[in-house]
PDB file of C-alpha atoms in Angstrom:
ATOM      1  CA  UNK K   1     -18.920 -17.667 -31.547  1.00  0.00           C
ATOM      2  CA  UNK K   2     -20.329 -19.635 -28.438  1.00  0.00           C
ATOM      3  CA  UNK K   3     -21.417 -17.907 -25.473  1.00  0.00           C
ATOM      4  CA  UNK K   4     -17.994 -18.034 -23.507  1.00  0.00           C
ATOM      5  CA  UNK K   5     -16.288 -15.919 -26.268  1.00  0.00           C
ATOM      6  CA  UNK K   6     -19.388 -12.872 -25.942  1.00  0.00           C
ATOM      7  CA  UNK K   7     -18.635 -13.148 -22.088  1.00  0.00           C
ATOM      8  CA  UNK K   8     -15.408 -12.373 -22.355  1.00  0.00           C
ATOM      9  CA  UNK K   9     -15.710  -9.594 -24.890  1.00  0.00           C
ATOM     10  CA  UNK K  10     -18.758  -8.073 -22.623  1.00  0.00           C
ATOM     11  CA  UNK K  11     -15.878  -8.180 -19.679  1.00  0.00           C
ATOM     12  CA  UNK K  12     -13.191  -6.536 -21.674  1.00  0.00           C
ATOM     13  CA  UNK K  13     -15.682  -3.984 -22.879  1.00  0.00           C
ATOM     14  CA  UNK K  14     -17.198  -3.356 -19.250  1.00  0.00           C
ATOM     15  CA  UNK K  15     -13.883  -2.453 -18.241  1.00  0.00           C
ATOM     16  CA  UNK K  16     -13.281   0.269 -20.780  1.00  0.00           C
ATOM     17  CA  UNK K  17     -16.462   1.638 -20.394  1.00  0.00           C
ATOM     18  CA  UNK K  18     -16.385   1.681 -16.500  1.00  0.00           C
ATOM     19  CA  UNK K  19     -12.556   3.818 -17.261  1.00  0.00           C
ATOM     20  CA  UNK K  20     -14.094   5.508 -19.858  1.00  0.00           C
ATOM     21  CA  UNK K  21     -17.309   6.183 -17.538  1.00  0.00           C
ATOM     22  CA  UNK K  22     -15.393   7.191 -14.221  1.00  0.00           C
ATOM     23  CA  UNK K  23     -13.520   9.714 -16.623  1.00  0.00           C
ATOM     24  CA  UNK K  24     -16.621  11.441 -18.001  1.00  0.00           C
ATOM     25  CA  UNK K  25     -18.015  11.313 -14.098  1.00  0.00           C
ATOM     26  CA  UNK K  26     -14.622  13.864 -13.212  1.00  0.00           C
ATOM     27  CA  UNK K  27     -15.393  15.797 -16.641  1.00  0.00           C
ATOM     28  CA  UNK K  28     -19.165  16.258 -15.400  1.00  0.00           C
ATOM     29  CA  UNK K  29     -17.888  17.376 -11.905  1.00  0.00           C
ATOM     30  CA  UNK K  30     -15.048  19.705 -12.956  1.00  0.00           C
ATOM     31  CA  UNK K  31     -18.060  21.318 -15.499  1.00  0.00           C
ATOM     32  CA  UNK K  32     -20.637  22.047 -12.303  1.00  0.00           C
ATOM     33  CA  UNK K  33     -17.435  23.137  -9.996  1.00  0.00           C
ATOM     34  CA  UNK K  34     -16.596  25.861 -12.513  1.00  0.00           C
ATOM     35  CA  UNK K  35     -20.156  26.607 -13.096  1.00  0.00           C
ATOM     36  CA  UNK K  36     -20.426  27.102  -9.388  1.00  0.00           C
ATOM     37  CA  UNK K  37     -17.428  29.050  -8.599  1.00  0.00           C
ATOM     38  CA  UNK K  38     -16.000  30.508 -12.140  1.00  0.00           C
ATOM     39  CA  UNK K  39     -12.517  31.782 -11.997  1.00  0.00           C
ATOM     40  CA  UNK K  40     -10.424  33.930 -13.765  1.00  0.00           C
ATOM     41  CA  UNK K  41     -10.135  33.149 -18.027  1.00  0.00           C
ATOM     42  CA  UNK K  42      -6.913  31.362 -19.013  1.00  0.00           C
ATOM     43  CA  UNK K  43      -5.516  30.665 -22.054  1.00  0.00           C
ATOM     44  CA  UNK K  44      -6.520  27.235 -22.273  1.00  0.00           C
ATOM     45  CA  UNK K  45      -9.886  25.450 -23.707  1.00  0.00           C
ATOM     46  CA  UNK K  46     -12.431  23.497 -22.525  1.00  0.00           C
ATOM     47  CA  UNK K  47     -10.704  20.941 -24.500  1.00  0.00           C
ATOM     48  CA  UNK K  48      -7.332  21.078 -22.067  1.00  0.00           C
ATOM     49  CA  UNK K  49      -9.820  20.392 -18.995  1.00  0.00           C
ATOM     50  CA  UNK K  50     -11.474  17.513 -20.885  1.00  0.00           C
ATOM     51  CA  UNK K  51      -8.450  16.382 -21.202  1.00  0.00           C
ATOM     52  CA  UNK K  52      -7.103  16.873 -17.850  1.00  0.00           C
ATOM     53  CA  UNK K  53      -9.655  15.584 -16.135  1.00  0.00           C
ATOM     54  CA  UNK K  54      -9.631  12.086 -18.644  1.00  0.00           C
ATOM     55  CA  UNK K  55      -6.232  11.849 -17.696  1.00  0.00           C
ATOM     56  CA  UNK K  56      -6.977  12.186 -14.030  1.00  0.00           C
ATOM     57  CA  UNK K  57     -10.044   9.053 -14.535  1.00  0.00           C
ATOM     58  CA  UNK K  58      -7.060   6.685 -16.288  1.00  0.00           C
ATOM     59  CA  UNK K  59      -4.943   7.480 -13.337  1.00  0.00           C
ATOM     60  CA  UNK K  60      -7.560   6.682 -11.390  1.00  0.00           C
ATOM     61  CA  UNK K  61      -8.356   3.659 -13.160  1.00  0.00           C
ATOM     62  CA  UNK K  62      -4.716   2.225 -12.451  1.00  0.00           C
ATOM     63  CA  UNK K  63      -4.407   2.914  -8.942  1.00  0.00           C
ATOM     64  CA  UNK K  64      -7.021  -0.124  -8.286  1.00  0.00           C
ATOM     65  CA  UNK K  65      -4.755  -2.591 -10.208  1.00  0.00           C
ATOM     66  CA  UNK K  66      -6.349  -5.586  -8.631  1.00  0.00           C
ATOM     67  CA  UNK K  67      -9.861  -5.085 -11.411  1.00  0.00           C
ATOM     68  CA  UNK K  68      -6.863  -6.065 -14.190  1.00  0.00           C
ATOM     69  CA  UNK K  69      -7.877  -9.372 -13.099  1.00  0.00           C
ATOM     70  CA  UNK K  70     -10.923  -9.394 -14.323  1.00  0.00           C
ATOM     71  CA  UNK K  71      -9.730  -8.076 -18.290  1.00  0.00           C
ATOM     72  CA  UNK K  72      -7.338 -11.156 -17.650  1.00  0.00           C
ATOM     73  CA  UNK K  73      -9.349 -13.598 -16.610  1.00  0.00           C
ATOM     74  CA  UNK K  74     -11.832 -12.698 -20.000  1.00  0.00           C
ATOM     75  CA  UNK K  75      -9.113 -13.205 -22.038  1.00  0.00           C
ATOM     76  CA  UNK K  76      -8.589 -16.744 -20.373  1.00  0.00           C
ATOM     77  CA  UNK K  77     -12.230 -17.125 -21.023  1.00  0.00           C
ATOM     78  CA  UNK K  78     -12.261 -16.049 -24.583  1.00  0.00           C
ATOM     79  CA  UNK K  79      -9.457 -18.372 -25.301  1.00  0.00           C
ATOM     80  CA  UNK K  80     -10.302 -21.521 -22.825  1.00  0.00           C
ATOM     81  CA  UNK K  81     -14.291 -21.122 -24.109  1.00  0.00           C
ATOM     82  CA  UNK K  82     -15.144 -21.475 -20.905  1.00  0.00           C
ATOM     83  CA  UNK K  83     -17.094 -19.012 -17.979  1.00  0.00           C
ATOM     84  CA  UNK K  84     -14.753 -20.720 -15.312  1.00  0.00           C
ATOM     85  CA  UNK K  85     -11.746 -17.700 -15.436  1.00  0.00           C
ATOM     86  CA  UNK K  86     -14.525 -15.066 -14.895  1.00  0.00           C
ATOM     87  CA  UNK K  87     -15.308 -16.834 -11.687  1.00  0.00           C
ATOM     88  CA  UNK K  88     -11.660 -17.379 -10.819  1.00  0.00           C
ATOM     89  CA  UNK K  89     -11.146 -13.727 -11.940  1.00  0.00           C
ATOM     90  CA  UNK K  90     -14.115 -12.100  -9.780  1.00  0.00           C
ATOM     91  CA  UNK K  91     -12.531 -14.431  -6.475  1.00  0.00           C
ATOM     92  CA  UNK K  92      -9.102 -12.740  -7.295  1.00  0.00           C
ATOM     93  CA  UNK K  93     -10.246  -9.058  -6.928  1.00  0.00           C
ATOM     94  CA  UNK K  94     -10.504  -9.123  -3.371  1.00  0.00           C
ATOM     95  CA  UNK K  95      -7.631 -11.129  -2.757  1.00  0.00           C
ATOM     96  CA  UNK K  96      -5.275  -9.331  -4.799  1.00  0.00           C
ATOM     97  CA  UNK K  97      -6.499  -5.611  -3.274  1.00  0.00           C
ATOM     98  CA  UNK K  98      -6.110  -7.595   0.570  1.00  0.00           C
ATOM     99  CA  UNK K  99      -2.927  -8.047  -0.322  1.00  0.00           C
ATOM    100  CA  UNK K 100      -2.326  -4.505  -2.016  1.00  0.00           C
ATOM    101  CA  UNK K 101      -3.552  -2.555   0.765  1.00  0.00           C
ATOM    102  CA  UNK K 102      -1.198  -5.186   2.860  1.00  0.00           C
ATOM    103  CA  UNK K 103       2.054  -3.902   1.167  1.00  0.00           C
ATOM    104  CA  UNK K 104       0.599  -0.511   1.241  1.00  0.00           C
ATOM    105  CA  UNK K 105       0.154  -0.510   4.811  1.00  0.00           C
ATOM    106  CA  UNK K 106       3.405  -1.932   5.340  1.00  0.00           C
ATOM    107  CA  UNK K 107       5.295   0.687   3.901  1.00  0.00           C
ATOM    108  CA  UNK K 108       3.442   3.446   5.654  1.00  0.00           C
ATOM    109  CA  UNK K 109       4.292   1.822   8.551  1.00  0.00           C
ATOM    110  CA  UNK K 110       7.956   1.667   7.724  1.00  0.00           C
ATOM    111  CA  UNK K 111       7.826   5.648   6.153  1.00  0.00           C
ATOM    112  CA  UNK K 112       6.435   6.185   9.599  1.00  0.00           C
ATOM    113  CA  UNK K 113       9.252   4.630  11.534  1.00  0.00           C
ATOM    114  CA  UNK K 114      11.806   6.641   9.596  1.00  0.00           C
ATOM    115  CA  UNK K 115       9.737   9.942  10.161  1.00  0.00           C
ATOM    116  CA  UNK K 116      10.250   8.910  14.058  1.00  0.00           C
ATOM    117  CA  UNK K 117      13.919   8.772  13.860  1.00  0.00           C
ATOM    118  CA  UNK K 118      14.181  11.704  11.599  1.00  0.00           C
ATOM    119  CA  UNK K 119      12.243  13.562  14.674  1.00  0.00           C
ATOM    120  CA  UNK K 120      14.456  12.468  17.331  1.00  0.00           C
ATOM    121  CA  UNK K 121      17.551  13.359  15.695  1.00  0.00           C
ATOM    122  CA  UNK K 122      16.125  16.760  14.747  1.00  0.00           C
ATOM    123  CA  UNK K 123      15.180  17.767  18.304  1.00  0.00           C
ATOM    124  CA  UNK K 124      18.299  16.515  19.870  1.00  0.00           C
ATOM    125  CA  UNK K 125      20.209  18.595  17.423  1.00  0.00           C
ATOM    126  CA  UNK K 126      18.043  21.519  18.197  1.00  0.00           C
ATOM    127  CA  UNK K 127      18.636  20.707  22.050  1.00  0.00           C
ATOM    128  CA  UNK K 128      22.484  20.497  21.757  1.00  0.00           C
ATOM    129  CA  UNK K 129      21.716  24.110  19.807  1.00  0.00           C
ATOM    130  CA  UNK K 130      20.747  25.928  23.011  1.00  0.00           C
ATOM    131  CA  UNK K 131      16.357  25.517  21.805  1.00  0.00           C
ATOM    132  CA  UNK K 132      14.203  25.203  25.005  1.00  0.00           C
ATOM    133  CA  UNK K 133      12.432  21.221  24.356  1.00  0.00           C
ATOM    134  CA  UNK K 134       9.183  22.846  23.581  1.00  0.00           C
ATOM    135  CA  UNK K 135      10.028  24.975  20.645  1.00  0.00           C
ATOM    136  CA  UNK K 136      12.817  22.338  19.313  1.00  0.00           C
ATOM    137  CA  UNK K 137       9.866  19.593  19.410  1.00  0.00           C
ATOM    138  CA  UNK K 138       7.316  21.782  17.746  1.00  0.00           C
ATOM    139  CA  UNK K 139      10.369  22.651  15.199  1.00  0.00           C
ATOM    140  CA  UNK K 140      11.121  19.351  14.052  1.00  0.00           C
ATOM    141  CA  UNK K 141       7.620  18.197  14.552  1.00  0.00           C
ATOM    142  CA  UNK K 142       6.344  20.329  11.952  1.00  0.00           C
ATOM    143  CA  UNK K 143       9.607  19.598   9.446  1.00  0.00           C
ATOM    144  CA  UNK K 144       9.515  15.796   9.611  1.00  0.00           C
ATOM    145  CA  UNK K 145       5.249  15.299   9.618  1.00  0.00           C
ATOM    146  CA  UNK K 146       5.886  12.283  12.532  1.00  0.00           C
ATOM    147  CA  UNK K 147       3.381  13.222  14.920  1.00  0.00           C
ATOM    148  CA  UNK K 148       0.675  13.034  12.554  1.00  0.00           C
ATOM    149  CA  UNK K 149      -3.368  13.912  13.350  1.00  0.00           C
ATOM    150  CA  UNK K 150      -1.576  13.902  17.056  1.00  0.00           C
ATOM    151  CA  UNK K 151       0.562  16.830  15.840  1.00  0.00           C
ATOM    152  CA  UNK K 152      -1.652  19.998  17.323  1.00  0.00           C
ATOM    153  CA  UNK K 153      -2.466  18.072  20.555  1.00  0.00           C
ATOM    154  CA  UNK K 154       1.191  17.236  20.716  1.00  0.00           C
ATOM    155  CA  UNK K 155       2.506  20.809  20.144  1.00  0.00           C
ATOM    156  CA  UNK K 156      -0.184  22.419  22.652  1.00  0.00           C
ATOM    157  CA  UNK K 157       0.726  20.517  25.406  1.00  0.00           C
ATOM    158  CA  UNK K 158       4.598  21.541  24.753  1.00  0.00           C
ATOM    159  CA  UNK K 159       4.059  24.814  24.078  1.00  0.00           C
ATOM    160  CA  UNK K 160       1.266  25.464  27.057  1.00  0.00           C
ATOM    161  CA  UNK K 161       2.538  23.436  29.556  1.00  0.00           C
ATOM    162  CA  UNK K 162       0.333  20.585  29.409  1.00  0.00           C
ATOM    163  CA  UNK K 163       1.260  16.516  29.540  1.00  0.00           C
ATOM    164  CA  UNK K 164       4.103  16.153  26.695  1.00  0.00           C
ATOM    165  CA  UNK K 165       4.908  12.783  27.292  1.00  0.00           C
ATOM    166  CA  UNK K 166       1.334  11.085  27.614  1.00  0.00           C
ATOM    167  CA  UNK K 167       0.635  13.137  24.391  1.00  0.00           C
ATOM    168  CA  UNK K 168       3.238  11.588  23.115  1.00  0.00           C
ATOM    169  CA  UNK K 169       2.048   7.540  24.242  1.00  0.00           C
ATOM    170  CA  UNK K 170      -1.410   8.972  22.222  1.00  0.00           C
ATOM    171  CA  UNK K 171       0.453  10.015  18.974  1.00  0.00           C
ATOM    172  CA  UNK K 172       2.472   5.993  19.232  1.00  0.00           C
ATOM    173  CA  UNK K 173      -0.339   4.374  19.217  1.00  0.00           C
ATOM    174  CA  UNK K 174      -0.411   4.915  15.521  1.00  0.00           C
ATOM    175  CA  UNK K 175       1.329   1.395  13.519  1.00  0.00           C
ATOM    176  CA  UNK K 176       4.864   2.416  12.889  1.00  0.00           C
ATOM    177  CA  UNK K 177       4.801   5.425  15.596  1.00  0.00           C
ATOM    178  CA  UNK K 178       5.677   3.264  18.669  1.00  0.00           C
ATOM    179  CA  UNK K 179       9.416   5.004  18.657  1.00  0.00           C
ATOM    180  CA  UNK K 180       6.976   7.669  19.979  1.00  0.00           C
ATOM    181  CA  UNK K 181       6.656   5.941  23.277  1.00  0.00           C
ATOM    182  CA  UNK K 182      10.209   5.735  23.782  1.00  0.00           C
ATOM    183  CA  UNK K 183      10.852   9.797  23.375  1.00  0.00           C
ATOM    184  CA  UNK K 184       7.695   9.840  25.892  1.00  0.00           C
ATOM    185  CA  UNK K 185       9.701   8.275  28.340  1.00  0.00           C
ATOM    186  CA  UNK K 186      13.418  10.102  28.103  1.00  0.00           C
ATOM    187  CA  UNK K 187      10.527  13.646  28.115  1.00  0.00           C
ATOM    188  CA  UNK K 188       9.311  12.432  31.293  1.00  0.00           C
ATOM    189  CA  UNK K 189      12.829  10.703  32.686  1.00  0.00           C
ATOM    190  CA  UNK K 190      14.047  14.871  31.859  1.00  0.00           C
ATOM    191  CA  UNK K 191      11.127  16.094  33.287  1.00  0.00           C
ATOM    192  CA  UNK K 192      10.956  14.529  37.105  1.00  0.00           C
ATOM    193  CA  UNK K 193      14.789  13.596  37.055  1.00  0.00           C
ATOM    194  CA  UNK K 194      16.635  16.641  35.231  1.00  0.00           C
ATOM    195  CA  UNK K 195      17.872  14.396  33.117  1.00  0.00           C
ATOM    196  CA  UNK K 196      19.540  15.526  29.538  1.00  0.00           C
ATOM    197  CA  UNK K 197      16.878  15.004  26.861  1.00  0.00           C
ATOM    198  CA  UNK K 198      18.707  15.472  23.899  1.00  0.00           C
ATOM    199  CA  UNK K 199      21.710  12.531  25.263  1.00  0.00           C
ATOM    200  CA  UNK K 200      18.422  10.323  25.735  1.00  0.00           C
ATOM    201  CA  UNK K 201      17.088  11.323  22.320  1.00  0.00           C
ATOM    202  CA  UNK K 202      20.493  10.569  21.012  1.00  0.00           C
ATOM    203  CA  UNK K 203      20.199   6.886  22.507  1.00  0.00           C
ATOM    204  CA  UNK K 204      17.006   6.358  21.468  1.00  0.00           C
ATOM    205  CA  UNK K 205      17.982   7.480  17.838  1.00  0.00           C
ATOM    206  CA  UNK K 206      20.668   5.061  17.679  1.00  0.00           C
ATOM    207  CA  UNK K 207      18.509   2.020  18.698  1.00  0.00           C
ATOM    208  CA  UNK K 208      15.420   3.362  16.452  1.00  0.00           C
ATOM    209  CA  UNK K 209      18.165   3.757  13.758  1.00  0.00           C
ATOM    210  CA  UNK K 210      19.363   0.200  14.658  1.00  0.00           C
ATOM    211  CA  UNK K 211      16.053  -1.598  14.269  1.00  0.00           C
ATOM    212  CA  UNK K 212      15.045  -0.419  10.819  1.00  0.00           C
ATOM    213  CA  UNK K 213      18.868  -1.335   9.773  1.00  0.00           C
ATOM    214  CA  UNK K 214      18.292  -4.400  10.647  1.00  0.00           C
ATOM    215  CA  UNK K 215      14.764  -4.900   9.195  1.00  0.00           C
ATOM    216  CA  UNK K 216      16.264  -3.675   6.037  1.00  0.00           C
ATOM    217  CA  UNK K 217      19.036  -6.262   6.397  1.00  0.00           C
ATOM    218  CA  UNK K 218      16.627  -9.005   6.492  1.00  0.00           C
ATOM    219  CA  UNK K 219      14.202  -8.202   4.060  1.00  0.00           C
ATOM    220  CA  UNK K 220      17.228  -7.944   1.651  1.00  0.00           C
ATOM    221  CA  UNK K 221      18.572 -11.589   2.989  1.00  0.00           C
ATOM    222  CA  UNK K 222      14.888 -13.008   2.210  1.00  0.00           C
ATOM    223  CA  UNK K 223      14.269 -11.233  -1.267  1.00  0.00           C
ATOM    224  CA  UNK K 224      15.700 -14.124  -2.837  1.00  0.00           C
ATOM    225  CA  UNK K 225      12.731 -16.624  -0.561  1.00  0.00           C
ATOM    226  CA  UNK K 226      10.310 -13.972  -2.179  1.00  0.00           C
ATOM    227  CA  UNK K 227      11.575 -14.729  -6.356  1.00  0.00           C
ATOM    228  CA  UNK K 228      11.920 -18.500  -5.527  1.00  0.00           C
ATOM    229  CA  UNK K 229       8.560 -18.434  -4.486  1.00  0.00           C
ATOM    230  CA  UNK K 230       7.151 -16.244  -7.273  1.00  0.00           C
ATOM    231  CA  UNK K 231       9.268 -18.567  -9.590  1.00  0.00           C
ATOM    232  CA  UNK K 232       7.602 -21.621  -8.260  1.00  0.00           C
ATOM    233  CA  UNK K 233       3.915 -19.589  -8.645  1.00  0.00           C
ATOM    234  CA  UNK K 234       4.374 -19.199 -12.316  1.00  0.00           C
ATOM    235  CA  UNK K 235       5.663 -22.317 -13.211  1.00  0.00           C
ATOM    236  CA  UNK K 236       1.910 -23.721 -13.809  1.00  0.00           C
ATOM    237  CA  UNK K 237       1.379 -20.745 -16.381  1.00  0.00           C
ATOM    238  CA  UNK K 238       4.800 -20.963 -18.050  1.00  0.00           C
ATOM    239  CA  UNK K 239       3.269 -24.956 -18.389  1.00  0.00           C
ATOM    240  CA  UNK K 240       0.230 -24.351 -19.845  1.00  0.00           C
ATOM    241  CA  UNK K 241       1.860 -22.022 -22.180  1.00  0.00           C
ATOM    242  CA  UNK K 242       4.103 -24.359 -23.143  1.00  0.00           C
ATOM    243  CA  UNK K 243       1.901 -27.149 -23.685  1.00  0.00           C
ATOM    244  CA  UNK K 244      -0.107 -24.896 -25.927  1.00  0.00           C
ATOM    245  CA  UNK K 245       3.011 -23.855 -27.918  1.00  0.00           C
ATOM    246  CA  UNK K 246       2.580 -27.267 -28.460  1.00  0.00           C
ATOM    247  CA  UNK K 247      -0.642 -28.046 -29.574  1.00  0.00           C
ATOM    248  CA  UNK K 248      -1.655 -30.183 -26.609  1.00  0.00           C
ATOM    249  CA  UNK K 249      -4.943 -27.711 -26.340  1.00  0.00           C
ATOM    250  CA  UNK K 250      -4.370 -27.657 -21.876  1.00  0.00           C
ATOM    251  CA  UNK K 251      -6.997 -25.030 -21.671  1.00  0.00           C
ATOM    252  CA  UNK K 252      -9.452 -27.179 -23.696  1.00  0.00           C
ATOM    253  CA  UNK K 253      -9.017 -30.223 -21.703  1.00  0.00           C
ATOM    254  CA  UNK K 254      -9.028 -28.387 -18.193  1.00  0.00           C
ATOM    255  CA  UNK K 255     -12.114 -26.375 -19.063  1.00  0.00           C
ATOM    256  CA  UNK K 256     -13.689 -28.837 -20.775  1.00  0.00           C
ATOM    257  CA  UNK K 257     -13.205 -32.384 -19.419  1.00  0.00           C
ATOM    258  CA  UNK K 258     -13.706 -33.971 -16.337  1.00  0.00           C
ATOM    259  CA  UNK K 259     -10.181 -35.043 -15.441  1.00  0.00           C
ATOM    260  CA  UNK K 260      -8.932 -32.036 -16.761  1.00  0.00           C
ATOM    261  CA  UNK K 261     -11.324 -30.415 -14.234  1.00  0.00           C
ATOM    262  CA  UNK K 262     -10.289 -32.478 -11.490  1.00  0.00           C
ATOM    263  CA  UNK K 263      -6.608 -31.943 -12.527  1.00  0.00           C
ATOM    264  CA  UNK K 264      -7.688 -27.896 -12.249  1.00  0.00           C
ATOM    265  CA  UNK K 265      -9.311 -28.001  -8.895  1.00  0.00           C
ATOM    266  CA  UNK K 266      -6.372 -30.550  -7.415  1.00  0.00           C
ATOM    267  CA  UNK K 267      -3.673 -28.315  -8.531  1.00  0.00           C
ATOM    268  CA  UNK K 268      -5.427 -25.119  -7.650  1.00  0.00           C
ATOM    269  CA  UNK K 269      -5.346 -25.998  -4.216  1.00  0.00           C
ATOM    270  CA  UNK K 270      -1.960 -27.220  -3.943  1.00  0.00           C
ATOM    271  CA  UNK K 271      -0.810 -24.015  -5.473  1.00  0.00           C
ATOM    272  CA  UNK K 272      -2.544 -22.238  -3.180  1.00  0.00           C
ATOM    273  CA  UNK K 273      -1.458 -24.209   0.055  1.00  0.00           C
ATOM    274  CA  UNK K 274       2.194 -24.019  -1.469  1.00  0.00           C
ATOM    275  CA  UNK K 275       1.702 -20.430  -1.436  1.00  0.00           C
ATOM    276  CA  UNK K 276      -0.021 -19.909   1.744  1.00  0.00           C
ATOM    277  CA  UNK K 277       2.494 -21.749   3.176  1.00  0.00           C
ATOM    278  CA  UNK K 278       5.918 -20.534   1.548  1.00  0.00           C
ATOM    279  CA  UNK K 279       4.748 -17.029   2.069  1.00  0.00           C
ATOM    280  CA  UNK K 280       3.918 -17.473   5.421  1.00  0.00           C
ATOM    281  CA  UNK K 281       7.370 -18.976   6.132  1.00  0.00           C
ATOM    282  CA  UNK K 282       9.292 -15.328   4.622  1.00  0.00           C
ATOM    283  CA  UNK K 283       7.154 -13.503   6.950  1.00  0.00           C
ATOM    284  CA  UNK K 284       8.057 -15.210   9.616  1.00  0.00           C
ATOM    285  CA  UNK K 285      11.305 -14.653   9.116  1.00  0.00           C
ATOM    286  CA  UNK K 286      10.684 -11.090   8.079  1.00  0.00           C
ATOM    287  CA  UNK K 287       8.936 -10.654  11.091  1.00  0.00           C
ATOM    288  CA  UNK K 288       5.667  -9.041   9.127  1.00  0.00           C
ATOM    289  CA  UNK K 289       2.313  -9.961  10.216  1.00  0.00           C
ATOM    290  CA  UNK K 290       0.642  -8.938   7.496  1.00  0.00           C
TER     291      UNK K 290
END
C-alpha cells in the first residue's frame, strides 16, 4: 500500500473520530451539567442520555456538510494514489461553507420579508377591528417575530409614546426587513397628517406581497438555468467515470503524468470560469447578490 492509500484512510478515519470525538465532548458536558445541577430521577438510564447526547454530536456533525469534502476527496486519493484530492478537498471546505452560509442567508432574508408582510396585514386587520395602532402593532409584532432584536425598542416606543416610526427605520435596517421602512413612513404620514394607517398598511401589503410574487416567479423561470448549469458541472465526473468503466485508468494518468496534469489544471480552470460565470449570469437575472 503506497503512501497515498494510508493518507486517505488517516482522512476517512480523522473524520469519524472528530464525529465520534465531538459526540463524547456533549456526553462529557451533559455528565458535569447534571453533576452540577441534579434534577429529579426519571425512568430512563444513563444509557438513554449517552445516547441522546451521541445523537445530538451526529446531528451536529451533518449540519457542517461542507467537511464531507474532505471524506470525498480521500476516497479520490485512495483510488487516484495520489495526495492531490486532499489538497483539492481542504480548498473546497471553505468554498463550499461560503456558499452554504450564502443560501442560508438568502433564505433568512426571504423568511424575513414574508414575516414583514405577515405584520402589515395583521395590524391593518387589527386597525379595521377598532385596536388603537399601539396595541395592534405590539399584537401582531409579537405573533409574526418581524421586528426581531428591534422588537422591545419597537414596542416601547408604541406603547410609551416615544418615536414609532424611526424605531421602525432601526428595526429595517436588518437584510430582508426593509418593508419596515415603508410601514415607518404610512406611521408617520398617520401621525402628522391623520391619515388612515391601516388603508396605507393595506397598500403597502399589496406591493410587499407583489415583490416576493414576483421574486418567486423568477426564481421558478431560472430553476431550469440552475440544472443546466449543474448538468454541465458534472459532466467532467460522469467522464471520468465513464472512462474508468472503461479501463482507460483517467485518474492514473491525471494524477500521475504530466499531460494528464496539465490536462487537470487546464480543465480545472475552465470549469471553474464556466461556473463563475454561468452562475453569475442566473443571479443576475435573479437579482441575488450573493
Amino acid at each position: 500500500m503506497t503512501a497515498a492509500h494510508h493518507l486517505g484512510v488517516l482522512c476517512l478515519v480523522a473524520g469519524v473520530l472528530l464525529a465520534l470525538g465531538r459526540a463524547a465532548g456533549r456526553r462529557r458536558a451533559v455528565r458535569r451539567a447534571r453533576a452540577l445541577f441534579p434534577g429529579p430521577r426519571t425512568a430512563y438510564g444513563s444509557g438513554d442520555a449517552a445516547r441522546a447526547a451521541a445523537a445530538r454530536g451526529w446531528a451536529a456533525a451533518l449540519a457542517r456538510p461542507e467537511w464531507l469534502c474532505l471524506p470525498a476527496a480521500g476516497l479520490i486519493a485512495f483510488l487516484g494514489e495520489s495526495p492531490l484530492p486532499l489538497a483539492a478537498g481542504a480548498v473546497a471546505v471553505p468554498l463550499v461553507r461560503r456558499r452554504l452560509r450564502a443560501a442560508a442567508r438568502r433564505k433568512e432574508r426571504e423568511a424575513l420579508a414574508g414575516r414583514v408582510v405577515a405584520l402589515c396585514e395583521a395590524v391593518a386587520g387589527e386597525l379595521r377591528a377598532g385596536w388603537q395602532p399601539g396595541r395592534a402593532l405590539a399584537y401582531a409584532a409579537r405573533r409574526t417575530g418581524a421586528l426581531g432584536p428591534e422588537e422591545a425598542r419597537v414596542l416601547a416606543a408604541a406603547g410609551f409614546g416615544g418615536d414609532v416610526p424611526e424605531a421602525l427605520r432601526t428595526a429595517a435596517r436588518r437584510d430582508g426587513a426593509e418593508g419596515l421602512a415603508g410601514m415607518a413612513a404610512c406611521w408617520q404620514v398617520a401621525v402628522d397628517g391623520g391619515a388612515g394607517l391601516a388603508a396605507g398598511l393595506d397598500r403597502l401589503e399589496a406591493a410587499l406581497r407583489e415583490q416576493n410574487d414576483r421574486r418567486e416567479a423568477l426564481r421558478a423561470e431560472l430553476a431550469g438555468a440552475w440544472a443546466t448549469v449543474a448538468v454541465l458541472a458534472t459532466l467532467p465526473v460522469a467522464g471520468i467515470g465513464l472512462g474508468a468503466a472503461l479501463g482507460a485508468e483517467p485518474l492514473r494518468i491525471l494524477l500521475h503524468t504530466p499531460a494528464g496534469g496539465a490536462c487537470l489544471l487546464l480543465g480545472g480552470a475552465l470549469e471553474a470560469a464556466g461556473l463563475w460565470w454561468a452562475a453569475r449570469i442566473v443571479r443576475g437575472g435573479n437579482g441575488d447578490e450573493e
